[in-house]
Amino acid sequence: MKASDFGPDFLWGIAVAAAQVEGAALEGGKGLSIWDTFAARSGKIKKAAVPSVACDFYHRYKEDITAVKFLGFKIFRFSIAWSRVLPAGRGLPNQDGLGFYHRVIDECLQQCLVPYITLYHWDLPDALEQEGGWTAFSINEAFNNFVKLCAVEYGYKVKHWIVLNEPFGYTSLGYMLGMHAPGKTGLNNFFAAVHHTALAQADGGRILRSEVSKAHIGTTYSCSKILPHTNSPNDELVARRIDCLMNRLFIEPALGLGYPTADWELLERFNVRFATWRLTARMRFDFDFIGLQNYFPLTVKYNPLIPVIQAWEVKAKNRKRPHTGMGWEVSGLHFAGIIRQFAAYENMPPIMISENGAAYHDKLISGRVHDDERVAFFKEYLAALLELKNEGLNISGYLVWTLMDNFEWAEGYQARFGLMYTDFKTRERFMKDSGHWWKDFLAS
Ligand code: BGC
């Protein structure tokens, strides 16, 4: 398999996110984000890690962008830390913070890389969380102002925009399960966050459309093929529920279909709380592309002891299936399956695989990391992707997650997803074998 098999127009890139790489948490006038405060207080992050320095991308962005170029990627996807440009979440912009992203963008353009900006990759300004964060009605106005600020500031040089990164990720882990910032729990918080997010993704799209000429606008979703453990009616029922939750909850409102209430009665119960729940027109936006991010399929079985969803994960390890260092099942087959499921929506825009990658227990030995498992992972997923392309699915590109080992949310610095190994004592980066593999692959 060669990169050229995907055609001359296929877009290859690599992605990072502000809170995971930048560090400089309090430099240049930045305000605190919910990840700064959650990491400091919650006790929920492995080895009590904090993102205050992370990979120090804030100071090393030139070197990192040079590495992207060296590897042969064409796209560099990064996010804007809302609290760097608006330290209090709203109000007066921070000129230093705005200047930082100008420098990052200019460096990309100078190196002939195409910048893709993610507006929201999970790091809400802490000041807004004090008002209730994504559960509060006031979040939509604040978000829209933030989008407008970025669009006006950078829109004349950046044309590719991603409104949200994986809304299901931050609403579920952050507002239902309490495992991610801001650490809230419960279905009431979850559904409030979901609804304001569904409005924000469409509003954000509209603001970009009106402020940025010739904009190419997308948003991203996590997606996982959901498999019932057996073909019993109960296992199939809970698989359908989890599919509504993990795969359908945000794309269907964006496509103008509203929430998938017909397939899960619980969603109906929540609509009475929000006057705007049925505003299918406002939740719709015709995106130019949809970013899909896949890390694992999920096998579930019925368990009546689990409240509400009554579903239980049957882990890959227990089923003796190949899995990554995170315990996530490796399956190019189910990757292809879930992409086909999304591609089957009637008015689905072109798809970009906006993140895909794997963490393993990498070891740095004499400056080298022999990560054969990661290379095998990419080969399997890329072969599946090529099959999808050859079937005629409209897939425009693929972005690797991620450039270098970074602050992996609740895993702290313990999960290494990078093509470069980061020594978190010195912040030195070392190209892993998988990085060299990508360089050769992209040249092929
Ligand atoms: C997120 C990344 C994260 C990756 C691996 C995605 O859900 O967008 O920020 O690091 O998964 O867990």
Coordinates of C-alpha atoms and ligand atoms in Angstrom, one line a residue:
M1 CA 0.0 0.0 0.0
K2 CA 1.3 3.4 -1.0
A3 CA 0.1 6.9 -0.1
S4 CA -0.4 7.5 -3.8
D5 CA -3.0 4.7 -3.9
F6 CA -5.4 7.2 -2.2
G7 CA -5.2 9.5 -5.1
P8 CA -3.4 12.8 -5.7
D9 CA -6.0 14.9 -3.9
F10 CA -6.2 12.9 -0.7
L11 CA -5.2 15.1 2.3
W12 CA -2.8 13.8 4.8
G13 CA -2.2 15.6 8.1
I14 CA -1.6 15.4 11.8
A15 CA -3.5 16.9 14.8
V16 CA -2.8 18.3 18.2
A17 CA -4.9 20.2 20.8
A18 CA -4.0 23.3 22.8
A19 CA -4.6 22.0 26.3
Q20 CA -2.6 18.8 25.5
V21 CA 0.5 20.4 24.1
E22 CA 0.9 24.2 24.7
G23 CA 1.7 24.5 28.4
A24 CA 2.3 28.1 29.4
A25 CA -0.9 27.9 31.3
L26 CA -0.5 31.3 32.9
E27 CA 1.9 33.0 30.4
G28 CA 1.1 35.7 28.0
G29 CA -2.0 36.8 29.9
K30 CA -3.8 33.4 29.5
G31 CA -6.7 32.7 31.9
L32 CA -7.2 29.4 33.6
S33 CA -9.1 26.7 31.7
I34 CA -11.2 24.0 33.3
W35 CA -8.4 21.5 32.7
D36 CA -5.9 23.7 34.6
T37 CA -8.3 23.8 37.6
F38 CA -9.6 20.2 37.3
A39 CA -6.0 18.8 37.2
A40 CA -5.0 20.9 40.2
R41 CA -7.9 19.9 42.4
S42 CA -9.8 16.8 41.3
G43 CA -7.4 14.0 42.2
K44 CA -8.7 12.3 39.1
I45 CA -5.6 12.5 36.9
K46 CA -3.0 9.8 36.8
K47 CA 0.1 10.6 39.0
A48 CA -1.6 14.0 39.7
A49 CA -0.3 15.3 36.4
V50 CA -1.1 18.9 35.4
P51 CA -1.1 20.5 31.9
S52 CA 0.8 23.6 33.0
V53 CA 3.9 22.9 30.9
A54 CA 2.7 19.8 28.8
C55 CA 5.0 19.7 25.7
D56 CA 5.8 23.4 25.9
F57 CA 4.5 23.8 22.4
Y58 CA 3.9 27.5 23.3
H59 CA 7.6 28.0 23.1
R60 CA 8.6 25.2 20.7
Y61 CA 5.9 25.5 18.0
K62 CA 8.5 26.3 15.3
E63 CA 10.4 23.1 16.0
D64 CA 7.2 21.1 16.1
I65 CA 5.8 22.6 12.9
T66 CA 9.1 21.8 11.3
A67 CA 8.7 18.2 12.3
V68 CA 5.2 18.1 10.7
K69 CA 6.9 19.3 7.5
F70 CA 9.8 16.9 7.8
L71 CA 7.3 14.0 8.1
G72 CA 5.7 15.0 4.8
F73 CA 2.2 15.9 6.1
K74 CA 0.3 18.7 4.3
I75 CA -2.2 19.6 7.1
F76 CA -1.5 20.8 10.6
R77 CA -4.6 20.7 12.8
F78 CA -4.4 22.6 16.1
S79 CA -6.9 24.2 18.5
I80 CA -7.2 27.6 20.0
A81 CA -7.3 27.8 23.8
W82 CA -10.4 30.0 24.4
S83 CA -8.9 31.1 27.7
R84 CA -5.7 32.3 25.9
V85 CA -7.6 34.7 23.6
L86 CA -10.4 35.6 26.1
P87 CA -9.0 35.0 29.6
A88 CA -12.3 35.6 31.2
G89 CA -14.2 33.7 28.5
R90 CA -15.9 36.8 27.2
G91 CA -15.1 40.5 27.2
L92 CA -11.8 42.0 26.2
P93 CA -9.5 39.9 24.1
N94 CA -5.9 39.3 25.2
Q95 CA -3.7 40.6 22.4
D96 CA -0.7 38.4 23.5
G97 CA -2.9 35.4 23.1
L98 CA -4.2 36.4 19.7
G99 CA -0.6 37.1 18.7
F100 CA 0.4 33.5 19.6
Y101 CA -2.0 31.9 17.1
H102 CA -0.9 34.4 14.4
R103 CA 2.6 33.2 14.9
V104 CA 1.5 29.5 14.7
I105 CA -0.5 30.2 11.6
D106 CA 2.2 32.2 9.9
E107 CA 4.7 29.4 10.7
C108 CA 2.4 26.9 9.0
L109 CA 1.9 29.1 5.9
Q110 CA 5.6 29.8 5.7
Q111 CA 6.3 26.0 5.7
C112 CA 3.6 25.5 3.1
L113 CA 1.4 23.6 5.6
V114 CA -2.4 24.1 5.6
P115 CA -3.7 25.1 9.0
Y116 CA -6.9 23.5 10.2
I117 CA -8.2 25.3 13.3
T118 CA -10.3 23.6 15.9
L119 CA -12.3 26.2 17.9
Y120 CA -13.1 24.1 20.9
H121 CA -11.0 21.1 22.0
W122 CA -12.4 20.7 25.5
D123 CA -10.6 23.5 27.4
L124 CA -13.4 25.9 28.5
P125 CA -12.3 29.0 30.3
D126 CA -12.7 28.4 34.0
A127 CA -14.5 31.7 34.4
L128 CA -17.3 30.4 32.2
E129 CA -17.5 27.1 34.2
Q130 CA -18.3 29.3 37.3
E131 CA -21.5 30.2 35.5
G132 CA -22.3 26.6 34.8
G133 CA -20.1 25.9 31.8
W134 CA -21.9 23.9 29.0
T135 CA -24.9 23.4 31.3
A136 CA -25.7 27.1 31.4
F137 CA -27.9 28.8 28.9
S138 CA -25.4 31.7 28.8
I139 CA -22.7 29.5 27.2
N140 CA -24.1 29.9 23.7
E141 CA -23.7 33.7 23.6
A142 CA -20.2 33.4 25.0
F143 CA -19.3 30.7 22.5
N144 CA -20.7 32.6 19.6
N145 CA -18.6 35.7 20.5
F146 CA -15.5 33.6 20.8
V147 CA -16.1 32.1 17.3
K148 CA -16.7 35.5 15.9
L149 CA -13.5 36.9 17.4
C150 CA -11.4 34.0 15.9
A151 CA -13.1 34.2 12.6
V152 CA -12.5 37.9 12.2
E153 CA -9.0 37.7 13.6
Y154 CA -7.7 34.8 11.5
G155 CA -10.3 34.2 8.8
Y156 CA -8.3 36.1 6.1
K157 CA -5.5 33.6 6.3
V158 CA -7.1 30.4 7.6
K159 CA -9.9 28.8 5.5
H160 CA -10.3 25.4 7.2
W161 CA -12.3 25.4 10.4
I162 CA -13.5 22.7 12.8
V163 CA -16.2 24.0 15.2
L164 CA -16.0 21.3 17.9
N165 CA -13.9 18.4 18.8
E166 CA -15.8 15.3 19.8
P167 CA -18.8 16.8 21.6
F168 CA -19.8 13.4 23.0
G169 CA -16.3 13.1 24.6
Y170 CA -16.6 16.3 26.8
T171 CA -20.3 16.2 27.5
S172 CA -20.2 12.5 28.7
L173 CA -16.8 12.4 30.4
G174 CA -17.0 15.9 31.8
Y175 CA -20.7 16.4 32.6
M176 CA -22.1 12.9 33.2
L177 CA -19.3 10.7 34.4
G178 CA -17.1 13.3 36.2
M179 CA -13.9 11.7 34.8
H180 CA -12.9 14.8 32.8
A181 CA -13.1 18.5 33.5
P182 CA -15.1 20.0 34.9
G183 CA -16.0 16.8 36.8
K184 CA -19.7 17.2 36.9
T185 CA -22.0 14.2 37.0
G186 CA -25.6 13.1 36.3
L187 CA -28.0 13.1 33.5
N188 CA -29.4 16.5 34.1
N189 CA -26.0 18.1 33.6
F190 CA -25.3 15.8 30.7
F191 CA -28.4 16.6 28.7
A192 CA -28.1 20.4 29.4
A193 CA -24.5 20.3 28.1
V194 CA -25.5 18.2 25.1
H195 CA -28.2 20.6 24.1
H196 CA -26.2 23.8 24.4
T197 CA -23.4 22.0 22.5
A198 CA -25.8 21.0 19.7
L199 CA -26.9 24.6 19.3
A200 CA -23.3 25.8 19.5
Q201 CA -22.0 23.5 16.7
A202 CA -24.6 24.9 14.3
D203 CA -24.4 28.5 15.4
G204 CA -20.6 28.3 15.2
G205 CA -20.9 27.0 11.6
R206 CA -23.2 29.9 10.6
I207 CA -20.9 32.5 12.2
L208 CA -17.9 31.1 10.3
R209 CA -19.9 31.1 7.1
S210 CA -20.8 34.8 7.5
E211 CA -17.4 36.0 8.7
V212 CA -14.9 34.0 6.6
S213 CA -14.9 34.2 2.8
K214 CA -14.4 30.9 1.1
A215 CA -14.4 29.0 4.4
H216 CA -14.3 25.2 4.5
I217 CA -16.2 24.4 7.6
G218 CA -16.4 21.1 9.5
T219 CA -16.9 19.7 13.0
T220 CA -15.8 16.4 14.4
Y221 CA -17.3 13.4 16.1
S222 CA -16.0 10.4 17.9
C223 CA -17.5 7.3 16.5
S224 CA -17.3 3.6 17.5
K225 CA -18.9 0.6 16.0
I226 CA -21.2 -0.8 18.7
L227 CA -21.5 -4.5 18.8
P228 CA -24.0 -6.6 20.9
H229 CA -22.1 -9.3 22.8
T230 CA -24.7 -11.9 21.7
N231 CA -27.7 -11.7 19.5
S232 CA -30.1 -11.8 22.4
P233 CA -32.8 -9.1 22.2
N234 CA -31.6 -7.4 25.3
D235 CA -28.0 -7.2 24.1
E236 CA -29.3 -5.8 20.8
L237 CA -31.5 -3.3 22.6
V238 CA -28.6 -1.9 24.7
A239 CA -26.3 -1.8 21.7
R240 CA -28.9 0.4 19.9
R241 CA -29.1 2.7 22.9
I242 CA -25.3 3.1 23.1
D243 CA -25.3 3.8 19.4
C244 CA -27.8 6.6 19.9
L245 CA -25.6 8.0 22.6
M246 CA -22.1 7.6 21.2
N247 CA -22.7 7.9 17.4
R248 CA -26.0 9.7 16.7
L249 CA -26.6 12.3 19.3
F250 CA -24.8 15.2 17.6
I251 CA -24.6 14.3 13.9
E252 CA -28.4 13.9 13.5
P253 CA -29.3 17.4 14.9
A254 CA -26.5 18.8 12.6
L255 CA -28.0 17.0 9.6
G256 CA -31.4 18.5 10.4
L257 CA -32.9 15.2 11.8
G258 CA -33.2 16.4 15.4
Y259 CA -32.2 14.1 18.3
P260 CA -32.6 10.3 17.7
T261 CA -35.6 10.2 20.1
A262 CA -37.4 7.5 18.2
D263 CA -34.8 5.0 19.0
W264 CA -34.4 5.8 22.7
E265 CA -37.3 6.9 24.7
L266 CA -35.1 8.5 27.4
L267 CA -34.2 11.3 25.1
E268 CA -37.8 12.2 24.9
R269 CA -38.0 12.7 28.6
F270 CA -35.4 15.4 28.4
N271 CA -37.0 17.4 25.7
V272 CA -39.5 19.0 28.1
R273 CA -36.7 20.7 29.9
F274 CA -35.6 22.8 27.0
A275 CA -37.8 25.2 25.1
T276 CA -35.4 24.8 22.2
W277 CA -35.1 21.0 22.2
R278 CA -37.1 20.7 19.0
L279 CA -35.5 23.6 17.2
T280 CA -34.3 21.2 14.6
A281 CA -33.9 24.1 12.2
R282 CA -31.4 26.0 14.5
M283 CA -29.5 22.8 15.3
R284 CA -29.0 22.1 11.6
F285 CA -26.0 23.4 9.7
D286 CA -24.7 22.3 6.3
F287 CA -21.1 21.5 7.1
D288 CA -18.7 21.3 4.2
F289 CA -17.1 18.2 5.8
I290 CA -17.6 16.0 8.9
G291 CA -14.5 14.9 10.8
L292 CA -14.8 11.4 12.1
Q293 CA -12.4 10.1 14.8
N294 CA -12.2 6.5 15.7
Y295 CA -10.2 4.8 18.4
F296 CA -12.1 1.5 19.2
P297 CA -15.2 -0.5 18.6
L298 CA -17.3 -1.3 21.7
T299 CA -18.9 -4.6 22.6
V300 CA -21.8 -4.3 25.0
K301 CA -24.1 -6.6 26.9
Y302 CA -27.3 -6.0 28.8
N303 CA -26.9 -5.5 32.6
P304 CA -30.0 -4.5 34.5
L305 CA -27.9 -3.3 37.4
I306 CA -26.5 -0.4 35.5
P307 CA -28.8 2.6 35.9
V308 CA -30.5 4.1 32.8
I309 CA -28.4 2.6 30.0
Q310 CA -28.4 -0.9 31.4
A311 CA -25.3 -1.7 29.3
W312 CA -22.0 -3.0 30.3
E313 CA -18.8 -3.1 28.2
V314 CA -17.2 -6.4 27.5
K315 CA -13.5 -5.5 27.3
A316 CA -11.3 -6.5 24.4
K317 CA -8.8 -8.0 26.8
N318 CA -11.3 -10.4 28.3
R319 CA -12.3 -11.5 24.8
K320 CA -8.7 -12.0 23.9
R321 CA -8.9 -9.4 21.1
P322 CA -5.9 -7.4 20.1
H323 CA -5.8 -4.1 22.0
T324 CA -3.7 -1.0 22.5
G325 CA -2.0 0.2 25.6
M326 CA -5.3 1.8 26.6
G327 CA -7.0 -1.5 26.4
W328 CA -8.9 -0.4 23.3
E329 CA -9.7 -3.0 20.7
V330 CA -7.7 -2.7 17.4
S331 CA -10.0 -3.4 14.5
G332 CA -9.7 -2.0 11.0
L333 CA -12.8 -4.0 10.1
H334 CA -15.0 -2.2 12.7
F335 CA -13.4 1.2 11.8
A336 CA -14.6 0.6 8.3
G337 CA -18.0 -0.5 9.6
I338 CA -18.6 2.7 11.6
I339 CA -17.4 5.0 8.8
R340 CA -19.9 3.2 6.5
Q341 CA -22.7 3.8 9.0
F342 CA -22.0 7.6 9.0
A343 CA -21.5 7.7 5.2
A344 CA -25.0 6.1 4.8
Y345 CA -26.9 9.2 6.0
E346 CA -28.8 10.7 3.1
N347 CA -27.3 14.2 3.1
M348 CA -23.9 13.4 4.6
P349 CA -21.2 15.8 3.7
P350 CA -17.7 14.6 2.6
I351 CA -15.9 12.8 5.5
M352 CA -12.4 13.5 6.8
I353 CA -10.8 11.1 9.3
S354 CA -9.8 13.9 11.6
E355 CA -8.1 11.7 14.2
N356 CA -6.9 8.1 14.4
G357 CA -4.0 6.7 16.3
A358 CA -3.0 4.5 19.2
A359 CA -1.1 4.6 22.6
Y360 CA 1.4 1.9 23.5
H361 CA 3.8 1.5 26.3
D362 CA 6.7 3.0 24.4
K363 CA 10.3 2.7 25.7
L364 CA 13.0 5.1 24.7
I365 CA 16.3 3.2 24.3
S366 CA 19.4 5.0 23.1
G367 CA 17.3 7.7 21.5
R368 CA 15.1 5.2 19.6
V369 CA 11.5 3.9 20.1
H370 CA 10.7 0.7 18.3
D371 CA 7.0 0.9 18.2
D372 CA 6.2 -1.9 15.8
E373 CA 2.7 -2.3 17.2
R374 CA 1.8 1.3 16.3
V375 CA 3.1 0.8 12.8
A376 CA 0.9 -2.4 12.5
F377 CA -2.0 -0.4 13.8
F378 CA -1.7 2.3 11.1
K379 CA -1.2 -0.3 8.4
E380 CA -4.4 -2.1 9.4
Y381 CA -6.5 1.1 9.6
L382 CA -5.1 2.6 6.4
A383 CA -5.8 -0.6 4.5
A384 CA -9.4 -0.4 5.7
L385 CA -9.6 3.2 4.7
L386 CA -8.3 2.4 1.2
E387 CA -11.1 -0.2 0.9
L388 CA -13.6 2.4 1.8
K389 CA -12.2 4.8 -0.8
N390 CA -12.3 2.1 -3.4
E391 CA -15.9 1.4 -2.6
G392 CA -16.5 5.1 -3.6
L393 CA -17.1 6.6 -0.2
N394 CA -16.5 10.3 -0.2
I395 CA -13.5 10.5 2.2
S396 CA -11.2 13.5 1.7
G397 CA -8.4 13.0 4.1
Y398 CA -6.8 11.4 7.1
L399 CA -5.2 13.1 10.1
V400 CA -2.9 11.2 12.5
W401 CA -3.4 11.5 16.2
T402 CA -0.9 12.8 17.2
L403 CA 2.4 14.6 16.6
M404 CA 4.0 13.9 20.0
D405 CA 3.2 12.3 23.4
N406 CA 1.3 14.8 25.3
F407 CA -1.1 15.5 28.2
E408 CA -3.6 12.8 27.6
W409 CA -6.4 14.2 29.8
A410 CA -7.2 11.9 32.8
E411 CA -4.3 9.6 31.8
G412 CA -1.9 12.5 32.5
Y413 CA 1.4 11.8 30.8
Q414 CA 1.0 8.0 31.0
A415 CA -0.6 7.3 27.6
R416 CA 1.8 7.9 24.7
F417 CA 0.0 8.5 21.3
G418 CA 2.7 10.5 19.5
L419 CA 4.8 9.8 16.4
M420 CA 7.4 11.5 18.5
Y421 CA 8.4 10.4 22.0
T422 CA 8.4 13.3 24.5
D423 CA 10.8 13.2 27.4
F424 CA 8.6 15.0 30.0
K425 CA 11.7 16.0 32.1
T426 CA 13.6 17.8 29.3
R427 CA 10.7 18.2 26.8
E428 CA 13.0 16.8 24.2
R429 CA 11.3 15.0 21.3
F430 CA 12.5 11.8 19.7
M431 CA 11.1 10.5 16.4
K432 CA 9.7 7.0 16.9
D433 CA 10.0 4.3 14.3
S434 CA 6.3 5.0 13.5
G435 CA 7.3 8.5 12.6
H436 CA 9.9 7.3 10.2
W437 CA 7.4 4.8 8.8
W438 CA 5.0 7.7 8.1
K439 CA 7.7 9.7 6.4
D440 CA 8.4 6.8 4.0
F441 CA 4.7 6.1 3.5
L442 CA 3.9 9.7 2.6
A443 CA 6.7 9.8 0.1
S444 CA 5.4 6.6 -1.6
Ligands
BGC1 C1 -9.4 13.4 21.6 C2 -8.0 13.6 21.9 C3 -7.4 12.5 22.7 C4 -7.6 11.2 21.9 C5 -7.0 10.0 22.5 C6 -9.8 12.0 21.2 O1 -10.9 11.6 21.8 O2 -9.9 14.3 20.6 O3 -7.8 14.9 22.5 O4 -6.1 12.7 23.1 O5 -8.9 11.0 21.6 O6 -7.6 9.7 23.7

